[in-house]
mmCIF file of C-alpha atoms in Angstrom:
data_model
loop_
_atom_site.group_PDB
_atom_site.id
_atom_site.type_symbol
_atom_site.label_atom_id
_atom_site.label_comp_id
_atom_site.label_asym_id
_atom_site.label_seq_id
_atom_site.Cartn_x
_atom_site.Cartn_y
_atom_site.Cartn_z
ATOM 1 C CA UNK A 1 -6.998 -21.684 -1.127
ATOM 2 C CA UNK A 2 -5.558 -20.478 -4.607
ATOM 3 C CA UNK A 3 -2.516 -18.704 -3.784
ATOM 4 C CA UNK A 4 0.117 -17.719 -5.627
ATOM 5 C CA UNK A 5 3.733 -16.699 -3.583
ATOM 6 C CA UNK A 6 6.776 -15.321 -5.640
ATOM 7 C CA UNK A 7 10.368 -15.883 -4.255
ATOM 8 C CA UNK A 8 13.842 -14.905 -5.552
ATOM 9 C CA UNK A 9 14.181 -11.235 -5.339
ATOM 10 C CA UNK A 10 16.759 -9.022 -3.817
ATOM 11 C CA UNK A 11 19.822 -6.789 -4.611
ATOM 12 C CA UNK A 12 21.680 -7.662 -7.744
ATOM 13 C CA UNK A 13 24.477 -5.345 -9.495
ATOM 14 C CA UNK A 14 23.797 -4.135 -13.117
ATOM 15 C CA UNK A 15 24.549 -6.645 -16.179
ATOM 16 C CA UNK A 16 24.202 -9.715 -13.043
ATOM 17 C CA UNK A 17 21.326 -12.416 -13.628
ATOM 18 C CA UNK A 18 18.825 -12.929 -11.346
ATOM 19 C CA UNK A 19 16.003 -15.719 -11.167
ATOM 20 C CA UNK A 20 12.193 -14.981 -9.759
ATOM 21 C CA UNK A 21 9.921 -17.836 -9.171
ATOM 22 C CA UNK A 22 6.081 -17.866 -8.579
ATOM 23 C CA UNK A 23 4.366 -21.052 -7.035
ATOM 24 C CA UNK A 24 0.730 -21.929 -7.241
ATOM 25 C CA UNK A 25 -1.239 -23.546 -5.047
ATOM 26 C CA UNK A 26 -5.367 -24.333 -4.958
ATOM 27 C CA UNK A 27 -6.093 -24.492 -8.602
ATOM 28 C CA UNK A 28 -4.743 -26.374 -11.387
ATOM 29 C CA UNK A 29 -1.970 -24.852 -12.851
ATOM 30 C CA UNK A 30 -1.350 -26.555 -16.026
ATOM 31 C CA UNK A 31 -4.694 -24.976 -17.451
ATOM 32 C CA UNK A 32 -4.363 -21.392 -16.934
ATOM 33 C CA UNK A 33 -2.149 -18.849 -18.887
ATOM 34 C CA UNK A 34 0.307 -16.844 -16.357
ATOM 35 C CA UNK A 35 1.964 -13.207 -16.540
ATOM 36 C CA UNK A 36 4.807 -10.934 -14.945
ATOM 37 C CA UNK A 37 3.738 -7.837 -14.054
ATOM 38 C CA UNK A 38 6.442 -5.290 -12.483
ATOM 39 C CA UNK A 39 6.083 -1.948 -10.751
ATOM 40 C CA UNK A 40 8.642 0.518 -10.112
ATOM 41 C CA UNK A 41 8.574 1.985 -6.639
ATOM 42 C CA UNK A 42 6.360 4.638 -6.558
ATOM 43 C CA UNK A 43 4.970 3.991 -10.070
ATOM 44 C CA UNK A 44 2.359 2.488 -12.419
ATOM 45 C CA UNK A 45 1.836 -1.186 -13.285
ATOM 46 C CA UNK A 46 3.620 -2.815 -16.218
ATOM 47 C CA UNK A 47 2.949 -5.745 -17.932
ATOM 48 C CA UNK A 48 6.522 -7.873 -18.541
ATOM 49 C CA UNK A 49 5.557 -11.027 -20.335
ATOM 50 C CA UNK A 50 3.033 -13.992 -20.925
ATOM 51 C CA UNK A 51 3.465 -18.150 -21.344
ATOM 52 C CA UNK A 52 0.603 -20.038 -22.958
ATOM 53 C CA UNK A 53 -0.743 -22.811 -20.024
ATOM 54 C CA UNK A 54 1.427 -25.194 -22.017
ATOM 55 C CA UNK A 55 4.578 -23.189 -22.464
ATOM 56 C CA UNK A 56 3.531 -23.217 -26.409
ATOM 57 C CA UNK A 57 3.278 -19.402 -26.698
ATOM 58 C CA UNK A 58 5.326 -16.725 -24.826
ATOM 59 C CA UNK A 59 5.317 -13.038 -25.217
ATOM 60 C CA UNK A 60 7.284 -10.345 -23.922
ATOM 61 C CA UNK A 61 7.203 -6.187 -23.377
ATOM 62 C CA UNK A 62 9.422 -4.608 -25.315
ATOM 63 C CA UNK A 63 11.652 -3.369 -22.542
ATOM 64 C CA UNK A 64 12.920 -6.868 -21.438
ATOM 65 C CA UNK A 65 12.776 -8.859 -24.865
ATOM 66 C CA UNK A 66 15.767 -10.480 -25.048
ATOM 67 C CA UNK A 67 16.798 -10.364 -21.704
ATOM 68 C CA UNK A 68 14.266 -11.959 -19.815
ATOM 69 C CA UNK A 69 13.032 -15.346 -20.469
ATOM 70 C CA UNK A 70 9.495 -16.643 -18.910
ATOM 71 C CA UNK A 71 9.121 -20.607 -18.620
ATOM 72 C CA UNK A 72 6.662 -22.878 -16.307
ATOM 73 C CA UNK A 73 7.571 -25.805 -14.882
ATOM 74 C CA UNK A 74 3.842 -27.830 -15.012
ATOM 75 C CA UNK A 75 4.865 -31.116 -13.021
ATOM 76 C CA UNK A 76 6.371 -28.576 -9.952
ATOM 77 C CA UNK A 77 3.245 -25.734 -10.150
ATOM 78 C CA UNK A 78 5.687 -23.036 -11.087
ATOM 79 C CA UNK A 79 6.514 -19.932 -13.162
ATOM 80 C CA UNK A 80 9.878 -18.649 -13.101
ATOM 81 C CA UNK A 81 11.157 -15.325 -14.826
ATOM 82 C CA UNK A 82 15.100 -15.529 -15.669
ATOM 83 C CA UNK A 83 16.512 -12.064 -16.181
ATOM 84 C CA UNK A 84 19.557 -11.421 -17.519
ATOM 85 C CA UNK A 85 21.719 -8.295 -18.370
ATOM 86 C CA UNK A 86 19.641 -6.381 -15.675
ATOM 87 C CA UNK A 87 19.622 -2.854 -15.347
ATOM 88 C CA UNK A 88 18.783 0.014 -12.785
ATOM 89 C CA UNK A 89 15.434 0.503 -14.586
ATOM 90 C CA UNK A 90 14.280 -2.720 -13.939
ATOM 91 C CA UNK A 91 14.334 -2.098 -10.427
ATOM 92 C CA UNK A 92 10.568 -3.482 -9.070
ATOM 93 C CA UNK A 93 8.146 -5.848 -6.909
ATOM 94 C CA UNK A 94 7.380 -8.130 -9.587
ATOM 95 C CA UNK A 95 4.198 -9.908 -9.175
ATOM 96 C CA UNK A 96 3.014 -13.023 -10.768
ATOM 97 C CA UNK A 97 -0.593 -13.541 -11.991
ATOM 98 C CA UNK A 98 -2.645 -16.041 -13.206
ATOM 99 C CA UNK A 99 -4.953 -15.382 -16.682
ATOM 100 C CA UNK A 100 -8.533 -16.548 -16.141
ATOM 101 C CA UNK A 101 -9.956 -19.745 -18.320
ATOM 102 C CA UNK A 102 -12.966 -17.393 -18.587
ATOM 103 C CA UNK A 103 -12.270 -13.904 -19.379
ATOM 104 C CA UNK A 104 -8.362 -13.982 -19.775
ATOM 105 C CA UNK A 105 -8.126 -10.922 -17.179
ATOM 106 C CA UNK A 106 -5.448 -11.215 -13.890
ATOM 107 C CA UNK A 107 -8.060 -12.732 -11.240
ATOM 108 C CA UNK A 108 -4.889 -13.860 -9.187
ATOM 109 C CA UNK A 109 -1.684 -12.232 -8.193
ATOM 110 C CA UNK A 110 1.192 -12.799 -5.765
ATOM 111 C CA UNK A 111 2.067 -10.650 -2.940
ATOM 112 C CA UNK A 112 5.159 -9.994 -4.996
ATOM 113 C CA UNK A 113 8.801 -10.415 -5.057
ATOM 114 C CA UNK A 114 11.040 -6.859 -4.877
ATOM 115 C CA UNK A 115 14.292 -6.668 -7.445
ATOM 116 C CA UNK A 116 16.643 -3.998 -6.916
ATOM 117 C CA UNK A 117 19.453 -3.026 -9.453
ATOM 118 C CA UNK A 118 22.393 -1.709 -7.755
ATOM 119 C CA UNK A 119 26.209 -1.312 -8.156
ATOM 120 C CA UNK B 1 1.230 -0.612 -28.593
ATOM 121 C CA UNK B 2 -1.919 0.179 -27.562
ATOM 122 C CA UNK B 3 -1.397 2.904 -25.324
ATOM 123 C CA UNK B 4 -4.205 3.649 -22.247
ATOM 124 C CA UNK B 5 -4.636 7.216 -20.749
ATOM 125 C CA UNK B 6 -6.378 7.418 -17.509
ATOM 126 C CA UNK B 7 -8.138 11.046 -15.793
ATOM 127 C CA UNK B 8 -7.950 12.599 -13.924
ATOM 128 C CA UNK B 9 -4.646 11.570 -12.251
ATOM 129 C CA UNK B 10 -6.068 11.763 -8.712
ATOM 130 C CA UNK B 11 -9.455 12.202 -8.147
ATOM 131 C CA UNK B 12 -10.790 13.960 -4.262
ATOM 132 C CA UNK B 13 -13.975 12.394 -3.007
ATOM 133 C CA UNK B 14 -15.574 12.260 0.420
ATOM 134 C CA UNK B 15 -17.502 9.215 1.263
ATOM 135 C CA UNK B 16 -20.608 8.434 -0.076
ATOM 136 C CA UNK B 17 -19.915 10.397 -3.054
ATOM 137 C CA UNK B 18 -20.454 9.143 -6.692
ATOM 138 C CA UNK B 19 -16.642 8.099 -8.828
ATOM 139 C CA UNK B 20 -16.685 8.454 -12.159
ATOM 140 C CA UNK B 21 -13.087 7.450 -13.826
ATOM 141 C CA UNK B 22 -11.838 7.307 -17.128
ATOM 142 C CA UNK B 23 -10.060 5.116 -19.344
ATOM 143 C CA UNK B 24 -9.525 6.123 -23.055
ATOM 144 C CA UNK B 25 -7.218 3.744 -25.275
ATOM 145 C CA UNK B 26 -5.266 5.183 -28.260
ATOM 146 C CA UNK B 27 -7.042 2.266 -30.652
ATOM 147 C CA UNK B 28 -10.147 -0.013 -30.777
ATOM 148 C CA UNK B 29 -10.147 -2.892 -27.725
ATOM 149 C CA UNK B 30 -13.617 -3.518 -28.692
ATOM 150 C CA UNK B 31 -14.823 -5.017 -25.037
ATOM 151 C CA UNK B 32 -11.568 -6.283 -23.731
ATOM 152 C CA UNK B 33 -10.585 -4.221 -21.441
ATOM 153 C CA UNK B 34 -9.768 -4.823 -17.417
ATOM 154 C CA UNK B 35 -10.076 -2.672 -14.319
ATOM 155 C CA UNK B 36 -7.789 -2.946 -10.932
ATOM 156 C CA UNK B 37 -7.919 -1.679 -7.234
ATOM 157 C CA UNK B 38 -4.460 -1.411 -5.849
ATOM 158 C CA UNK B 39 -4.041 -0.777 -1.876
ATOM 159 C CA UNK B 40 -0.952 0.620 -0.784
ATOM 160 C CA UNK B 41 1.681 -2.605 -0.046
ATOM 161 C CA UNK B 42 -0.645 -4.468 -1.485
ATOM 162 C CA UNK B 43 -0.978 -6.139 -4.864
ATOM 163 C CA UNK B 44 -3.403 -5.667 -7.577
ATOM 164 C CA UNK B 45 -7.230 -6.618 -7.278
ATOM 165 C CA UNK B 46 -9.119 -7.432 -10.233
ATOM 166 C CA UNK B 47 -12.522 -5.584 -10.008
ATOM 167 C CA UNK B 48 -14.166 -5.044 -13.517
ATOM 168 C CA UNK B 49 -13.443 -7.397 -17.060
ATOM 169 C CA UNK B 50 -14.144 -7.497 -20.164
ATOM 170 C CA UNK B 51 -15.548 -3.532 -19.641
ATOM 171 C CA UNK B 52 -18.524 -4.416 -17.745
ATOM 172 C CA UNK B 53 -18.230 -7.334 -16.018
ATOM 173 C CA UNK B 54 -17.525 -7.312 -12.734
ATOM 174 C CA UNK B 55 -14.986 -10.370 -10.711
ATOM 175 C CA UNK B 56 -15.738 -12.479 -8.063
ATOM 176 C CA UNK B 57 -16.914 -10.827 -5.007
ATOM 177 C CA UNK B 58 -16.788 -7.421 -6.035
ATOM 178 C CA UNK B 59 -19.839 -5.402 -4.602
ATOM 179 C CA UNK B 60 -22.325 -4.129 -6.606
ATOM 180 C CA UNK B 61 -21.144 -0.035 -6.175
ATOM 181 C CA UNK B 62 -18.291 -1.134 -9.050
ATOM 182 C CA UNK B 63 -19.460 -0.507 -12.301
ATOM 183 C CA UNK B 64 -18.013 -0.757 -15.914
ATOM 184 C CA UNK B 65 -18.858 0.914 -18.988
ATOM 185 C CA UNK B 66 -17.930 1.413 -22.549
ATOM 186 C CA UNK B 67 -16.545 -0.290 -25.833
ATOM 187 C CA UNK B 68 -14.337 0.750 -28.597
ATOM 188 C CA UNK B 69 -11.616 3.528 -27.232
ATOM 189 C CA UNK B 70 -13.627 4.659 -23.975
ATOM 190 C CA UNK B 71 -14.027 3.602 -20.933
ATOM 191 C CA UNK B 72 -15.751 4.233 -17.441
ATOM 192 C CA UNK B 73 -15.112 3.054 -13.815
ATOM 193 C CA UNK B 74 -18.313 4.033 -11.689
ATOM 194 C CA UNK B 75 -18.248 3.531 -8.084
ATOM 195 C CA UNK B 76 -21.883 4.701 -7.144
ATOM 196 C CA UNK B 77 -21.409 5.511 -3.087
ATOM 197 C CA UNK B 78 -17.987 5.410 -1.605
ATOM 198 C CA UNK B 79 -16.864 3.293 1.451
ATOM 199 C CA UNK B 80 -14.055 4.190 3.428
ATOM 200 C CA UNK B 81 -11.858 1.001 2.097
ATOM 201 C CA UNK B 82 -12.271 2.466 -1.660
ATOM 202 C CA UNK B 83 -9.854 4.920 -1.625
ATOM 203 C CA UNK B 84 -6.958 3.666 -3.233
ATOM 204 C CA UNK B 85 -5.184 3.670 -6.846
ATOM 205 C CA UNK B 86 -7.430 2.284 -10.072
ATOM 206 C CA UNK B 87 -5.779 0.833 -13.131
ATOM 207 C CA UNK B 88 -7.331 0.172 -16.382
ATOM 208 C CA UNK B 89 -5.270 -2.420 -18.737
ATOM 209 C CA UNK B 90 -6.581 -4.120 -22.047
ATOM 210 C CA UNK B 91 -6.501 -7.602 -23.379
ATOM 211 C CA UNK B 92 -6.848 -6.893 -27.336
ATOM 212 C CA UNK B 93 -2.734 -7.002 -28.239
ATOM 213 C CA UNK B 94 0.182 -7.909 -27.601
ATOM 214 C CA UNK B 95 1.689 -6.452 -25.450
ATOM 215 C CA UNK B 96 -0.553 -6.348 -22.507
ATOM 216 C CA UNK B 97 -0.530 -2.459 -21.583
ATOM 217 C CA UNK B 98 -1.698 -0.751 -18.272
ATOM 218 C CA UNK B 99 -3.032 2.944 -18.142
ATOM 219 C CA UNK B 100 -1.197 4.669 -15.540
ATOM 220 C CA UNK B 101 -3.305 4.877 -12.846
ATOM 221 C CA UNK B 102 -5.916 6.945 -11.314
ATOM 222 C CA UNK B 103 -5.279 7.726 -7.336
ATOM 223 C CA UNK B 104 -8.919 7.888 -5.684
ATOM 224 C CA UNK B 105 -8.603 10.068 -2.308
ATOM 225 C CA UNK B 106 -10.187 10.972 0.573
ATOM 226 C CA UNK B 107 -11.410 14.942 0.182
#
């Protein structure tokens, strides 16, 4: 079935790097646009950043541009989310989701991969 | 950035009621606009895109409305499993914003 299962979370001290990878299964993954999406425990959604279904285009929320870097690895069916410089706000689950062909909205997400921001 | 404001904040209902919720955005999104069911530990649901449309497999009691800057989530009769947190989020720029949530509970 199309499923999409992020990895690569856990506890990480401020200004340390941390990588986050999402990978699809059950649909073809080099045609659809994917997202980050992060949410703060106890708190609303937010929307991280975007890469085009051929890595063309990327775009990022203003809180993480320049520190986080979003990239897709078509041949392996992944998404990965670098983040560097991390900080105690960007404590999170992060989810991945995949952008409809169609309509362009989040059909599919990941159960989600919790980041925590410690010293 | 387009910012979305969602009311009320938390909405009491008792089953079988009517939900109305609302999503107004601080600039045009014309039709492109996106609703979400989140469960607790559970992640997001689309239900609801492009303002009126609704996904895969949702039932028929989800409804969406409106164009422009304002926007309705109807659920016409309540089941138990609908009570949970509603989030409206729009596709016109960059970047991708959320509202901030509207928590549907039991009464």
């Amino acid at each position: 079935q199309v499923q999409l299962v992020e990895s690569g979370g856990g506890v990480v001290q401020p200004g340390r790097s941390l990588r986050l990878s999402c990978a699809a299964s059950g649909f073809t993954f080099s045609s659809n646009g994917m997202h980050w999406v992060r949410q703060a425990p106890g708190k609303g959604l937010e929307w991280v950043a975007v890469i085009w279904y051929d890595g063309t285009n990327k775009y990022y929320a203003d809180p993480v541009k320049g520190r986080f870097t979003i990239s897709r690895d078509n041949s392996k069916n992944t998404l990965y989310l670098q983040m560097n410089s991390l900080r105690a706000e960007d404590t999170a689950v992060y989810y991945c989701a995949r952008s409809s062909n169609v309509h362009d909205a989040l059909d599919i997400w990941g159960q989600g991969t919790m980041v925590s921001v410690s010293s | 950035e387009i910012v979305l404001t969602q009311s009320p904040a938390t909405l009491s209902l008792s089953p079988g009621e009517r939900a109305t919720l609302s999503c107004r955005a601080s600039q045009s999104v014309s039709t492109y606009l996106a609703w979400y069911q989140q469960k607790p530990g559970q992640a997001p649901r689309l239900l609801i895109y492009d303002a009126s449309n609704r996904a895969t497999g949702i039932p028929a009691r989800f409804s969406g409305s409106g164009s422009g800057t304002d926007f309705t989530l109807t659920i016409s009769s309540l089941e138990p499993e609908d009570f949970a947190v509603y989030y409206c989020q729009q596709r016109s720029n960059w970047p991708r914003t959320f509202g901030q949530g509207t928590k549907l509970e039991i009464k």
